[in-house]
């Protein structure tokens, strides 16, 4: 995607070097800062503090984190230790574990002397693969938007939650990829962007990237979606996913479930866009089996923004002493999901729908 006319991925290797560069997403949309990561600690910290975030991107960052660790010590013990450190940074998005497993499978048979070079080659391949996967999610998903557009004379109104755009991946995004591709193909779209408290990934990141690409959009308070649906102002919801069960239950940013309930009540189609790497084929009950990350209460009690003097400041919004809880994700049961947009096509959110698109995957996981 382009920022100020320059094409960026969210993570890239330095020319001939071992460090990787990221866009510090904690500074967006007010400052566009890039940061070099060089050590396992840098990568783990960037994921934990959400300088990088979004399920696919944290997986790729972890893959490079493993490269840094192996550059220091390429033993089996170091490989296992680094995987453990990185896997512990964020518990819900399964892409993190998937990327580490892919790396481990590729690297275990390689002699330690060659492991670091092999790790970089594999991490680069995973990054390129993520770009193509997200492009394909958009290619298939935009057909759903085009079908709705064909029945309307005004723009298709799409509601999205959190940020499942290119900033959450290496490029393109998952939920936003169909929107970009429909827009680029000349389909008139307008996006309702949920602000997504407490960290405001919608207001700060989704609105930023849609604006940079010229996609018409409006930021709304998280609680506005149900009202807009009741008044016929939402044609379609598309959200991303951090972990999907083999039966189609979807864990995504806190608040997604409430949007799905409102969509069901109002007959609004509700789609989840995701790559196969987001499916945890070993589980089938999302509410019981998906670990939900609990983040700092300070993310709820405080907010960060830009003052009129151009300073970025954090202010407290609660009374001193008020306790706050901060579950970062919730689970939308498959029965509320109209369909899945994936790199292999669009399918129902069911065990059969997933198995048809990705034959053998559920069986492989059980083996
Ligand atoms: O806590 P975050 O910002 O990492 O949460 C991100 C989301 O919930 C996204 O919707 C999800 O990762 C899908 S990414 C394409």
mmCIF file of C-alpha atoms and ligand atoms in Angstrom:
data_model
loop_
_atom_site.group_PDB
_atom_site.id
_atom_site.type_symbol
_atom_site.label_atom_id
_atom_site.label_comp_id
_atom_site.label_asym_id
_atom_site.label_seq_id
_atom_site.Cartn_x
_atom_site.Cartn_y
_atom_site.Cartn_z
ATOM 1 C CA UNK A 1 0.000 0.000 0.000
ATOM 2 C CA UNK A 2 1.117 3.555 -0.577
ATOM 3 C CA UNK A 3 1.775 6.248 2.004
ATOM 4 C CA UNK A 4 2.425 9.636 0.421
ATOM 5 C CA UNK A 5 2.994 7.963 -2.945
ATOM 6 C CA UNK A 6 5.625 5.524 -1.601
ATOM 7 C CA UNK A 7 4.871 1.796 -1.563
ATOM 8 C CA UNK A 8 5.315 0.210 1.860
ATOM 9 C CA UNK A 9 4.957 -3.203 3.335
ATOM 10 C CA UNK A 10 4.498 -3.253 7.113
ATOM 11 C CA UNK A 11 7.760 -5.163 7.631
ATOM 12 C CA UNK A 12 10.837 -5.408 5.402
ATOM 13 C CA UNK A 13 14.486 -6.503 5.418
ATOM 14 C CA UNK A 14 17.281 -3.986 5.192
ATOM 15 C CA UNK A 15 19.316 -4.217 1.973
ATOM 16 C CA UNK A 16 21.650 -7.218 2.451
ATOM 17 C CA UNK A 17 21.347 -6.926 6.241
ATOM 18 C CA UNK A 18 19.898 -8.976 9.060
ATOM 19 C CA UNK A 19 17.735 -6.310 10.758
ATOM 20 C CA UNK A 20 14.105 -5.732 9.767
ATOM 21 C CA UNK A 21 12.193 -2.489 9.721
ATOM 22 C CA UNK A 22 8.618 -1.980 10.927
ATOM 23 C CA UNK A 23 6.155 0.897 11.043
ATOM 24 C CA UNK A 24 5.553 1.800 14.712
ATOM 25 C CA UNK A 25 1.763 1.445 14.842
ATOM 26 C CA UNK A 26 1.524 2.920 18.344
ATOM 27 C CA UNK A 27 2.393 6.305 16.768
ATOM 28 C CA UNK A 28 -0.164 6.248 13.946
ATOM 29 C CA UNK A 29 -2.035 8.157 12.655
ATOM 30 C CA UNK A 30 -0.239 11.223 13.989
ATOM 31 C CA UNK A 31 3.373 10.198 13.326
ATOM 32 C CA UNK A 32 4.743 7.833 10.683
ATOM 33 C CA UNK A 33 7.831 6.360 12.334
ATOM 34 C CA UNK A 34 9.839 3.331 11.319
ATOM 35 C CA UNK A 35 11.844 1.247 13.803
ATOM 36 C CA UNK A 36 14.623 -1.296 13.206
ATOM 37 C CA UNK A 37 14.377 -4.661 14.998
ATOM 38 C CA UNK A 38 17.671 -6.539 15.480
ATOM 39 C CA UNK A 39 17.302 -8.912 18.408
ATOM 40 C CA UNK A 40 14.890 -11.528 19.725
ATOM 41 C CA UNK A 41 14.066 -9.076 22.540
ATOM 42 C CA UNK A 42 13.266 -6.312 20.023
ATOM 43 C CA UNK A 43 10.843 -8.560 18.143
ATOM 44 C CA UNK A 44 9.150 -9.870 21.297
ATOM 45 C CA UNK A 45 8.766 -6.342 22.639
ATOM 46 C CA UNK A 46 7.412 -4.951 19.356
ATOM 47 C CA UNK A 47 4.685 -7.635 19.393
ATOM 48 C CA UNK A 48 3.844 -7.322 23.100
ATOM 49 C CA UNK A 49 3.639 -3.507 23.025
ATOM 50 C CA UNK A 50 1.695 -3.602 19.741
ATOM 51 C CA UNK A 51 4.172 -1.599 17.686
ATOM 52 C CA UNK A 52 3.204 -4.391 15.303
ATOM 53 C CA UNK A 53 -0.210 -6.004 15.686
ATOM 54 C CA UNK A 54 -2.809 -7.880 13.693
ATOM 55 C CA UNK A 55 -2.741 -11.681 13.482
ATOM 56 C CA UNK A 56 -0.750 -12.178 10.249
ATOM 57 C CA UNK A 57 1.792 -9.438 10.995
ATOM 58 C CA UNK A 58 2.650 -10.695 14.470
ATOM 59 C CA UNK A 59 3.287 -14.121 12.912
ATOM 60 C CA UNK A 60 5.754 -12.694 10.383
ATOM 61 C CA UNK A 61 7.449 -10.525 13.031
ATOM 62 C CA UNK A 62 7.884 -13.616 15.204
ATOM 63 C CA UNK A 63 9.443 -15.465 12.242
ATOM 64 C CA UNK A 64 12.066 -12.713 11.930
ATOM 65 C CA UNK A 65 12.516 -12.718 15.716
ATOM 66 C CA UNK A 66 13.531 -16.350 15.395
ATOM 67 C CA UNK A 67 16.069 -15.372 12.691
ATOM 68 C CA UNK A 68 17.659 -12.857 15.095
ATOM 69 C CA UNK A 69 17.885 -15.493 17.839
ATOM 70 C CA UNK A 70 19.490 -18.045 15.516
ATOM 71 C CA UNK A 71 22.020 -15.439 14.360
ATOM 72 C CA UNK A 72 23.293 -15.432 17.976
ATOM 73 C CA UNK A 73 22.963 -19.124 18.774
ATOM 74 C CA UNK A 74 21.754 -21.694 16.240
ATOM 75 C CA UNK A 75 21.453 -24.680 18.613
ATOM 76 C CA UNK A 76 18.239 -26.725 19.029
ATOM 77 C CA UNK A 77 17.949 -25.376 22.553
ATOM 78 C CA UNK A 78 18.121 -21.759 21.360
ATOM 79 C CA UNK A 79 15.552 -22.469 18.624
ATOM 80 C CA UNK A 80 13.103 -23.970 21.121
ATOM 81 C CA UNK A 81 13.721 -21.223 23.689
ATOM 82 C CA UNK A 82 13.157 -18.446 21.143
ATOM 83 C CA UNK A 83 9.911 -20.090 19.936
ATOM 84 C CA UNK A 84 8.704 -20.197 23.543
ATOM 85 C CA UNK A 85 9.571 -16.535 24.175
ATOM 86 C CA UNK A 86 7.840 -15.356 21.013
ATOM 87 C CA UNK A 87 4.757 -17.574 21.444
ATOM 88 C CA UNK A 88 4.197 -16.054 24.910
ATOM 89 C CA UNK A 89 3.950 -12.464 23.624
ATOM 90 C CA UNK A 90 0.269 -12.604 22.586
ATOM 91 C CA UNK A 91 -1.949 -15.612 23.279
ATOM 92 C CA UNK A 92 -5.044 -15.319 21.066
ATOM 93 C CA UNK A 93 -3.933 -14.949 17.430
ATOM 94 C CA UNK A 94 -3.008 -18.430 16.240
ATOM 95 C CA UNK A 95 -0.999 -17.081 13.285
ATOM 96 C CA UNK A 96 1.830 -16.455 15.737
ATOM 97 C CA UNK A 97 1.998 -20.129 16.683
ATOM 98 C CA UNK A 98 1.462 -21.141 13.029
ATOM 99 C CA UNK A 99 4.423 -19.055 11.814
ATOM 100 C CA UNK A 100 6.684 -20.398 14.574
ATOM 101 C CA UNK A 101 5.672 -23.975 13.702
ATOM 102 C CA UNK A 102 6.392 -23.347 10.016
ATOM 103 C CA UNK A 103 9.821 -21.992 10.939
ATOM 104 C CA UNK A 104 10.593 -24.822 13.335
ATOM 105 C CA UNK A 105 9.567 -27.494 10.806
ATOM 106 C CA UNK A 106 11.775 -25.920 8.144
ATOM 107 C CA UNK A 107 14.763 -25.375 10.448
ATOM 108 C CA UNK A 108 14.978 -28.489 12.627
ATOM 109 C CA UNK A 109 16.457 -30.627 9.791
ATOM 110 C CA UNK A 110 19.024 -27.907 8.880
ATOM 111 C CA UNK A 111 22.533 -28.110 10.369
ATOM 112 C CA UNK A 112 23.096 -25.356 12.978
ATOM 113 C CA UNK A 113 25.831 -23.707 10.878
ATOM 114 C CA UNK A 114 23.300 -23.044 8.112
ATOM 115 C CA UNK A 115 20.264 -22.345 10.252
ATOM 116 C CA UNK A 116 20.355 -18.555 10.404
ATOM 117 C CA UNK A 117 20.559 -18.199 6.605
ATOM 118 C CA UNK A 118 17.794 -20.790 6.152
ATOM 119 C CA UNK A 119 15.660 -18.962 8.721
ATOM 120 C CA UNK A 120 15.888 -15.643 6.866
ATOM 121 C CA UNK A 121 15.030 -17.350 3.572
ATOM 122 C CA UNK A 122 11.990 -19.013 5.171
ATOM 123 C CA UNK A 123 10.809 -15.817 6.929
ATOM 124 C CA UNK A 124 11.093 -13.905 3.631
ATOM 125 C CA UNK A 125 8.997 -16.603 1.934
ATOM 126 C CA UNK A 126 6.334 -16.427 4.669
ATOM 127 C CA UNK A 127 6.166 -12.635 4.246
ATOM 128 C CA UNK A 128 5.764 -12.925 0.450
ATOM 129 C CA UNK A 129 3.197 -15.689 0.896
ATOM 130 C CA UNK A 130 1.176 -13.462 3.250
ATOM 131 C CA UNK A 131 1.010 -10.732 0.589
ATOM 132 C CA UNK A 132 -0.284 -13.158 -2.048
ATOM 133 C CA UNK A 133 -2.731 -14.791 0.389
ATOM 134 C CA UNK A 134 -4.231 -11.432 1.331
ATOM 135 C CA UNK A 135 -4.424 -10.387 -2.327
ATOM 136 C CA UNK A 136 -6.420 -13.567 -3.022
ATOM 137 C CA UNK A 137 -8.751 -12.986 -0.036
ATOM 138 C CA UNK A 138 -9.552 -9.622 -1.613
ATOM 139 C CA UNK A 139 -9.944 -11.113 -5.078
ATOM 140 C CA UNK A 140 -12.583 -13.581 -3.860
ATOM 141 C CA UNK A 141 -14.200 -11.297 -1.280
ATOM 142 C CA UNK A 142 -14.752 -8.362 -3.619
ATOM 143 C CA UNK A 143 -17.250 -10.488 -5.585
ATOM 144 C CA UNK A 144 -19.589 -10.379 -2.568
ATOM 145 C CA UNK A 145 -19.356 -6.567 -2.582
ATOM 146 C CA UNK A 146 -19.874 -6.406 -6.346
ATOM 147 C CA UNK A 147 -23.038 -8.546 -6.078
ATOM 148 C CA UNK A 148 -24.535 -6.098 -3.566
ATOM 149 C CA UNK A 149 -23.432 -3.139 -5.703
ATOM 150 C CA UNK A 150 -25.268 -4.607 -8.685
ATOM 151 C CA UNK A 151 -28.545 -4.286 -6.736
ATOM 152 C CA UNK A 152 -27.937 -0.651 -5.663
ATOM 153 C CA UNK A 153 -27.485 2.750 -7.233
ATOM 154 C CA UNK A 154 -25.780 4.299 -4.182
ATOM 155 C CA UNK A 155 -22.445 3.190 -2.602
ATOM 156 C CA UNK A 156 -22.263 -0.159 -0.786
ATOM 157 C CA UNK A 157 -22.028 0.607 2.945
ATOM 158 C CA UNK A 158 -19.636 -1.781 4.672
ATOM 159 C CA UNK A 159 -19.072 -1.858 8.423
ATOM 160 C CA UNK A 160 -15.743 -3.081 9.775
ATOM 161 C CA UNK A 161 -14.334 -3.480 13.273
ATOM 162 C CA UNK A 162 -10.763 -2.979 14.509
ATOM 163 C CA UNK A 163 -8.039 -2.983 11.866
ATOM 164 C CA UNK A 164 -7.819 -5.938 9.524
ATOM 165 C CA UNK A 165 -6.153 -3.936 6.774
ATOM 166 C CA UNK A 166 -2.639 -3.900 5.348
ATOM 167 C CA UNK A 167 -1.303 -2.643 8.689
ATOM 168 C CA UNK A 168 -2.444 -5.909 10.294
ATOM 169 C CA UNK A 169 -0.727 -8.020 7.621
ATOM 170 C CA UNK A 170 2.312 -7.573 5.364
ATOM 171 C CA UNK A 171 0.218 -5.909 2.655
ATOM 172 C CA UNK A 172 -3.429 -5.703 1.444
ATOM 173 C CA UNK A 173 -5.083 -6.891 4.696
ATOM 174 C CA UNK A 174 -7.829 -9.460 5.184
ATOM 175 C CA UNK A 175 -11.173 -7.666 5.777
ATOM 176 C CA UNK A 176 -10.012 -4.538 3.924
ATOM 177 C CA UNK A 177 -8.504 -6.347 0.931
ATOM 178 C CA UNK A 178 -11.934 -7.006 -0.684
ATOM 179 C CA UNK A 179 -12.822 -3.362 -0.051
ATOM 180 C CA UNK A 180 -9.608 -2.079 -1.687
ATOM 181 C CA UNK A 181 -10.069 -4.365 -4.659
ATOM 182 C CA UNK A 182 -13.752 -3.444 -5.118
ATOM 183 C CA UNK A 183 -12.851 0.265 -4.863
ATOM 184 C CA UNK A 184 -9.970 -0.142 -7.339
ATOM 185 C CA UNK A 185 -12.345 -1.921 -9.751
ATOM 186 C CA UNK A 186 -14.657 1.107 -9.710
ATOM 187 C CA UNK A 187 -17.328 -0.236 -7.320
ATOM 188 C CA UNK A 188 -18.672 2.589 -5.139
ATOM 189 C CA UNK A 189 -18.029 1.736 -1.501
ATOM 190 C CA UNK A 190 -18.294 3.590 1.786
ATOM 191 C CA UNK A 191 -16.897 2.139 5.020
ATOM 192 C CA UNK A 192 -18.298 2.604 8.530
ATOM 193 C CA UNK A 193 -15.198 2.335 10.717
ATOM 194 C CA UNK A 194 -15.841 1.273 14.330
ATOM 195 C CA UNK A 195 -13.486 3.300 16.529
ATOM 196 C CA UNK A 196 -12.645 0.056 18.415
ATOM 197 C CA UNK A 197 -12.055 1.008 22.015
ATOM 198 C CA UNK A 198 -9.970 0.639 24.030
ATOM 199 C CA UNK A 199 -6.975 0.971 21.680
ATOM 200 C CA UNK A 200 -8.871 2.627 18.821
ATOM 201 C CA UNK A 201 -7.389 0.538 16.012
ATOM 202 C CA UNK A 202 -10.381 1.531 13.848
ATOM 203 C CA UNK A 203 -10.161 5.278 14.429
ATOM 204 C CA UNK A 204 -6.362 5.390 14.387
ATOM 205 C CA UNK A 205 -5.360 2.726 11.845
ATOM 206 C CA UNK A 206 -8.276 1.676 9.613
ATOM 207 C CA UNK A 207 -9.357 5.267 8.963
ATOM 208 C CA UNK A 208 -5.711 6.191 8.293
ATOM 209 C CA UNK A 209 -5.156 3.481 5.719
ATOM 210 C CA UNK A 210 -8.542 3.861 3.998
ATOM 211 C CA UNK A 211 -7.854 7.605 3.747
ATOM 212 C CA UNK A 212 -4.379 7.012 2.304
ATOM 213 C CA UNK A 213 -5.965 4.808 -0.385
ATOM 214 C CA UNK A 214 -8.805 7.253 -1.102
ATOM 215 C CA UNK A 215 -11.636 4.984 0.117
ATOM 216 C CA UNK A 216 -14.638 6.993 1.444
ATOM 217 C CA UNK A 217 -15.199 6.207 5.113
ATOM 218 C CA UNK A 218 -16.778 7.497 8.322
ATOM 219 C CA UNK A 219 -15.536 6.735 11.849
ATOM 220 C CA UNK A 220 -18.323 5.820 14.273
ATOM 221 C CA UNK A 221 -18.468 5.160 18.004
ATOM 222 C CA UNK A 222 -18.432 1.437 18.697
ATOM 223 C CA UNK A 223 -22.024 1.522 19.877
ATOM 224 C CA UNK A 224 -23.427 3.147 16.710
ATOM 225 C CA UNK A 225 -23.390 0.065 14.468
ATOM 226 C CA UNK A 226 -26.675 -1.463 15.699
ATOM 227 C CA UNK A 227 -28.541 1.800 15.155
ATOM 228 C CA UNK A 228 -27.151 2.179 11.627
ATOM 229 C CA UNK A 229 -28.188 -1.392 10.821
ATOM 230 C CA UNK A 230 -31.734 -0.793 12.091
ATOM 231 C CA UNK A 231 -31.966 2.143 9.685
ATOM 232 C CA UNK A 232 -30.781 0.278 6.590
ATOM 233 C CA UNK A 233 -27.433 2.071 6.498
ATOM 234 C CA UNK A 234 -25.233 -1.020 6.523
ATOM 235 C CA UNK A 235 -25.288 -3.423 3.544
ATOM 236 C CA UNK A 236 -22.567 -5.734 4.765
ATOM 237 C CA UNK A 237 -20.129 -6.294 7.636
ATOM 238 C CA UNK A 238 -16.616 -7.622 7.000
ATOM 239 C CA UNK A 239 -14.268 -8.281 9.924
ATOM 240 C CA UNK A 240 -10.925 -10.017 10.383
ATOM 241 C CA UNK A 241 -10.112 -12.904 12.677
ATOM 242 C CA UNK A 242 -7.405 -13.870 15.160
ATOM 243 C CA UNK A 243 -8.327 -17.498 15.576
ATOM 244 C CA UNK A 244 -11.064 -19.602 13.993
ATOM 245 C CA UNK A 245 -12.124 -23.032 15.154
ATOM 246 C CA UNK A 246 -12.436 -25.903 12.658
ATOM 247 C CA UNK A 247 -16.212 -25.303 12.959
ATOM 248 C CA UNK A 248 -16.158 -21.593 12.020
ATOM 249 C CA UNK A 249 -16.328 -19.818 15.424
ATOM 250 C CA UNK A 250 -14.282 -16.621 15.089
ATOM 251 C CA UNK A 251 -12.229 -14.855 17.770
ATOM 252 C CA UNK A 252 -11.658 -11.238 16.811
ATOM 253 C CA UNK A 253 -11.235 -7.855 18.507
ATOM 254 C CA UNK A 254 -13.521 -7.275 21.491
ATOM 255 C CA UNK A 255 -16.914 -6.003 20.290
ATOM 256 C CA UNK A 256 -17.049 -8.082 17.108
ATOM 257 C CA UNK A 257 -19.615 -10.450 18.675
ATOM 258 C CA UNK A 258 -22.024 -7.586 19.435
ATOM 259 C CA UNK A 259 -21.813 -6.428 15.801
ATOM 260 C CA UNK A 260 -22.577 -9.955 14.627
ATOM 261 C CA UNK A 261 -25.641 -10.119 16.925
ATOM 262 C CA UNK A 262 -26.920 -6.794 15.601
ATOM 263 C CA UNK A 263 -26.261 -7.918 12.019
ATOM 264 C CA UNK A 264 -28.245 -11.147 12.581
ATOM 265 C CA UNK A 265 -31.163 -9.226 14.109
ATOM 266 C CA UNK A 266 -31.261 -6.877 11.134
ATOM 267 C CA UNK A 267 -30.626 -9.352 8.304
ATOM 268 C CA UNK A 268 -27.259 -7.763 7.443
ATOM 269 C CA UNK A 269 -24.727 -10.223 5.940
ATOM 270 C CA UNK A 270 -21.764 -10.708 8.275
ATOM 271 C CA UNK A 271 -18.526 -12.020 6.709
ATOM 272 C CA UNK A 272 -15.230 -13.004 8.336
ATOM 273 C CA UNK A 273 -12.129 -12.619 6.137
ATOM 274 C CA UNK A 274 -9.150 -14.804 7.017
ATOM 275 C CA UNK A 275 -6.270 -16.893 5.709
ATOM 276 C CA UNK A 276 -5.973 -20.636 6.434
ATOM 277 C CA UNK A 277 -3.158 -19.806 8.891
ATOM 278 C CA UNK A 278 -5.802 -18.282 11.208
ATOM 279 C CA UNK A 279 -7.690 -21.575 11.559
ATOM 280 C CA UNK A 280 -6.870 -23.630 14.632
ATOM 281 C CA UNK A 281 -7.848 -27.041 13.261
ATOM 282 C CA UNK A 282 -7.451 -28.648 16.700
ATOM 283 C CA UNK A 283 -10.462 -26.964 18.347
ATOM 284 C CA UNK A 284 -14.196 -26.831 17.684
ATOM 285 C CA UNK A 285 -15.739 -24.703 20.473
ATOM 286 C CA UNK A 286 -14.466 -21.135 20.282
ATOM 287 C CA UNK A 287 -16.091 -19.797 23.451
ATOM 288 C CA UNK A 288 -14.625 -22.558 25.624
ATOM 289 C CA UNK A 289 -11.356 -23.296 23.874
ATOM 290 C CA UNK A 290 -9.875 -19.995 22.665
ATOM 291 C CA UNK A 291 -7.642 -18.193 25.170
ATOM 292 C CA UNK A 292 -8.676 -14.550 25.342
ATOM 293 C CA UNK A 293 -5.855 -12.094 25.952
ATOM 294 C CA UNK A 294 -6.406 -9.862 28.986
ATOM 295 C CA UNK A 295 -4.531 -6.589 28.519
ATOM 296 C CA UNK A 296 -3.642 -3.778 30.879
ATOM 297 C CA UNK A 297 -6.494 -1.883 32.541
ATOM 298 C CA UNK A 298 -4.643 1.318 31.652
ATOM 299 C CA UNK A 299 -5.766 0.858 28.020
ATOM 300 C CA UNK A 300 -9.352 1.345 29.257
ATOM 301 C CA UNK A 301 -8.781 4.013 31.898
ATOM 302 C CA UNK A 302 -6.611 6.157 29.610
ATOM 303 C CA UNK A 303 -6.703 7.453 26.049
ATOM 304 C CA UNK A 304 -3.965 8.851 23.820
ATOM 305 C CA UNK A 305 -4.407 11.596 21.245
ATOM 306 C CA UNK A 306 -3.047 14.741 19.640
ATOM 307 C CA UNK A 307 -3.396 18.135 21.327
ATOM 308 C CA UNK A 308 -3.929 21.387 19.462
ATOM 309 C CA UNK A 309 -0.221 22.113 20.081
ATOM 310 C CA UNK A 310 0.738 19.032 18.104
ATOM 311 C CA UNK A 311 1.778 17.036 21.147
ATOM 312 C CA UNK A 312 0.764 13.396 21.596
ATOM 313 C CA UNK A 313 -0.505 12.982 25.146
ATOM 314 C CA UNK A 314 -2.181 10.284 27.213
ATOM 315 C CA UNK A 315 -5.023 11.323 29.509
ATOM 316 C CA UNK A 316 -7.060 9.513 32.116
ATOM 317 C CA UNK A 317 -10.796 9.197 31.373
ATOM 318 C CA UNK A 318 -11.974 7.395 34.517
ATOM 319 C CA UNK A 319 -12.250 8.624 38.090
ATOM 320 C CA UNK A 320 -9.158 7.837 40.157
ATOM 321 C CA UNK A 321 -9.499 4.440 41.788
ATOM 322 C CA UNK A 322 -12.053 2.990 39.335
ATOM 323 C CA UNK A 323 -11.156 -0.558 38.399
ATOM 324 C CA UNK A 324 -11.181 -1.566 34.734
ATOM 325 C CA UNK A 325 -11.148 -4.898 32.909
ATOM 326 C CA UNK A 326 -9.741 -5.326 29.419
ATOM 327 C CA UNK A 327 -10.519 -8.587 27.599
ATOM 328 C CA UNK A 328 -8.994 -7.911 24.164
ATOM 329 C CA UNK A 329 -10.989 -10.361 22.014
ATOM 330 C CA UNK A 330 -14.371 -12.080 21.900
ATOM 331 C CA UNK A 331 -15.755 -15.070 20.040
ATOM 332 C CA UNK A 332 -18.483 -14.823 17.413
ATOM 333 C CA UNK A 333 -20.202 -18.205 17.086
ATOM 334 C CA UNK A 334 -20.317 -19.610 13.554
ATOM 335 C CA UNK A 335 -24.148 -19.467 13.547
ATOM 336 C CA UNK A 336 -23.897 -15.645 13.327
ATOM 337 C CA UNK A 337 -21.449 -15.670 10.399
ATOM 338 C CA UNK A 338 -22.886 -15.528 6.873
ATOM 339 C CA UNK A 339 -19.685 -16.642 5.194
ATOM 340 C CA UNK A 340 -15.894 -16.764 5.148
ATOM 341 C CA UNK A 341 -13.713 -14.915 2.662
ATOM 342 C CA UNK A 342 -10.465 -16.846 2.243
ATOM 343 C CA UNK A 343 -7.585 -17.187 -0.210
ATOM 344 C CA UNK A 344 -9.312 -20.265 -1.676
ATOM 345 C CA UNK A 345 -12.737 -18.634 -2.107
ATOM 346 C CA UNK A 346 -15.911 -17.843 -0.161
ATOM 347 C CA UNK A 347 -17.548 -20.581 1.929
ATOM 348 C CA UNK A 348 -20.081 -21.095 4.730
ATOM 349 C CA UNK A 349 -18.725 -20.807 8.289
ATOM 350 C CA UNK A 350 -19.080 -24.500 9.000
ATOM 351 C CA UNK A 351 -16.784 -27.498 9.438
ATOM 352 C CA UNK A 352 -17.881 -28.657 5.977
ATOM 353 C CA UNK A 353 -17.325 -25.222 4.416
ATOM 354 C CA UNK A 354 -13.785 -25.036 5.792
ATOM 355 C CA UNK A 355 -13.002 -28.654 4.923
ATOM 356 C CA UNK A 356 -14.140 -28.124 1.344
ATOM 357 C CA UNK A 357 -11.797 -25.161 0.899
ATOM 358 C CA UNK A 358 -8.888 -26.719 2.783
ATOM 359 C CA UNK A 359 -9.175 -30.479 2.362
ATOM 360 C CA UNK A 360 -6.977 -32.524 4.680
ATOM 361 C CA UNK A 361 -6.200 -29.699 7.112
ATOM 362 C CA UNK A 362 -8.565 -30.813 9.902
ATOM 363 C CA UNK A 363 -7.367 -34.408 9.514
ATOM 364 C CA UNK A 364 -3.701 -33.334 9.559
ATOM 365 C CA UNK A 365 -4.238 -31.420 12.801
ATOM 366 C CA UNK A 366 -5.935 -34.367 14.472
ATOM 367 C CA UNK A 367 -3.113 -36.761 13.436
HETATM 368 O O1 LIG B 1 -5.131 -6.494 19.118
HETATM 369 P P1 LIG B 1 -4.902 -6.382 17.641
HETATM 370 O O2 LIG B 1 -4.850 -4.983 17.134
HETATM 371 O O3 LIG B 1 -3.697 -7.208 17.218
HETATM 372 O O4 LIG B 1 -6.193 -7.074 17.027
HETATM 373 C C1 LIG B 1 -6.311 -7.174 15.641
HETATM 374 C C2 LIG B 1 -7.613 -7.722 15.220
HETATM 375 O O5 LIG B 1 -8.473 -8.034 16.005
HETATM 376 C C3 LIG B 1 -7.785 -7.954 13.758
HETATM 377 O O6 LIG B 1 -9.131 -7.865 13.402
HETATM 378 C C4 LIG B 1 -7.287 -9.363 13.456
HETATM 379 O O7 LIG B 1 -5.976 -9.543 13.893
HETATM 380 C C5 LIG B 1 -7.403 -9.692 12.045
HETATM 381 S S1 LIG B 1 -5.934 -9.223 11.210
HETATM 382 C C6 LIG B 1 -6.002 -9.176 9.587
#
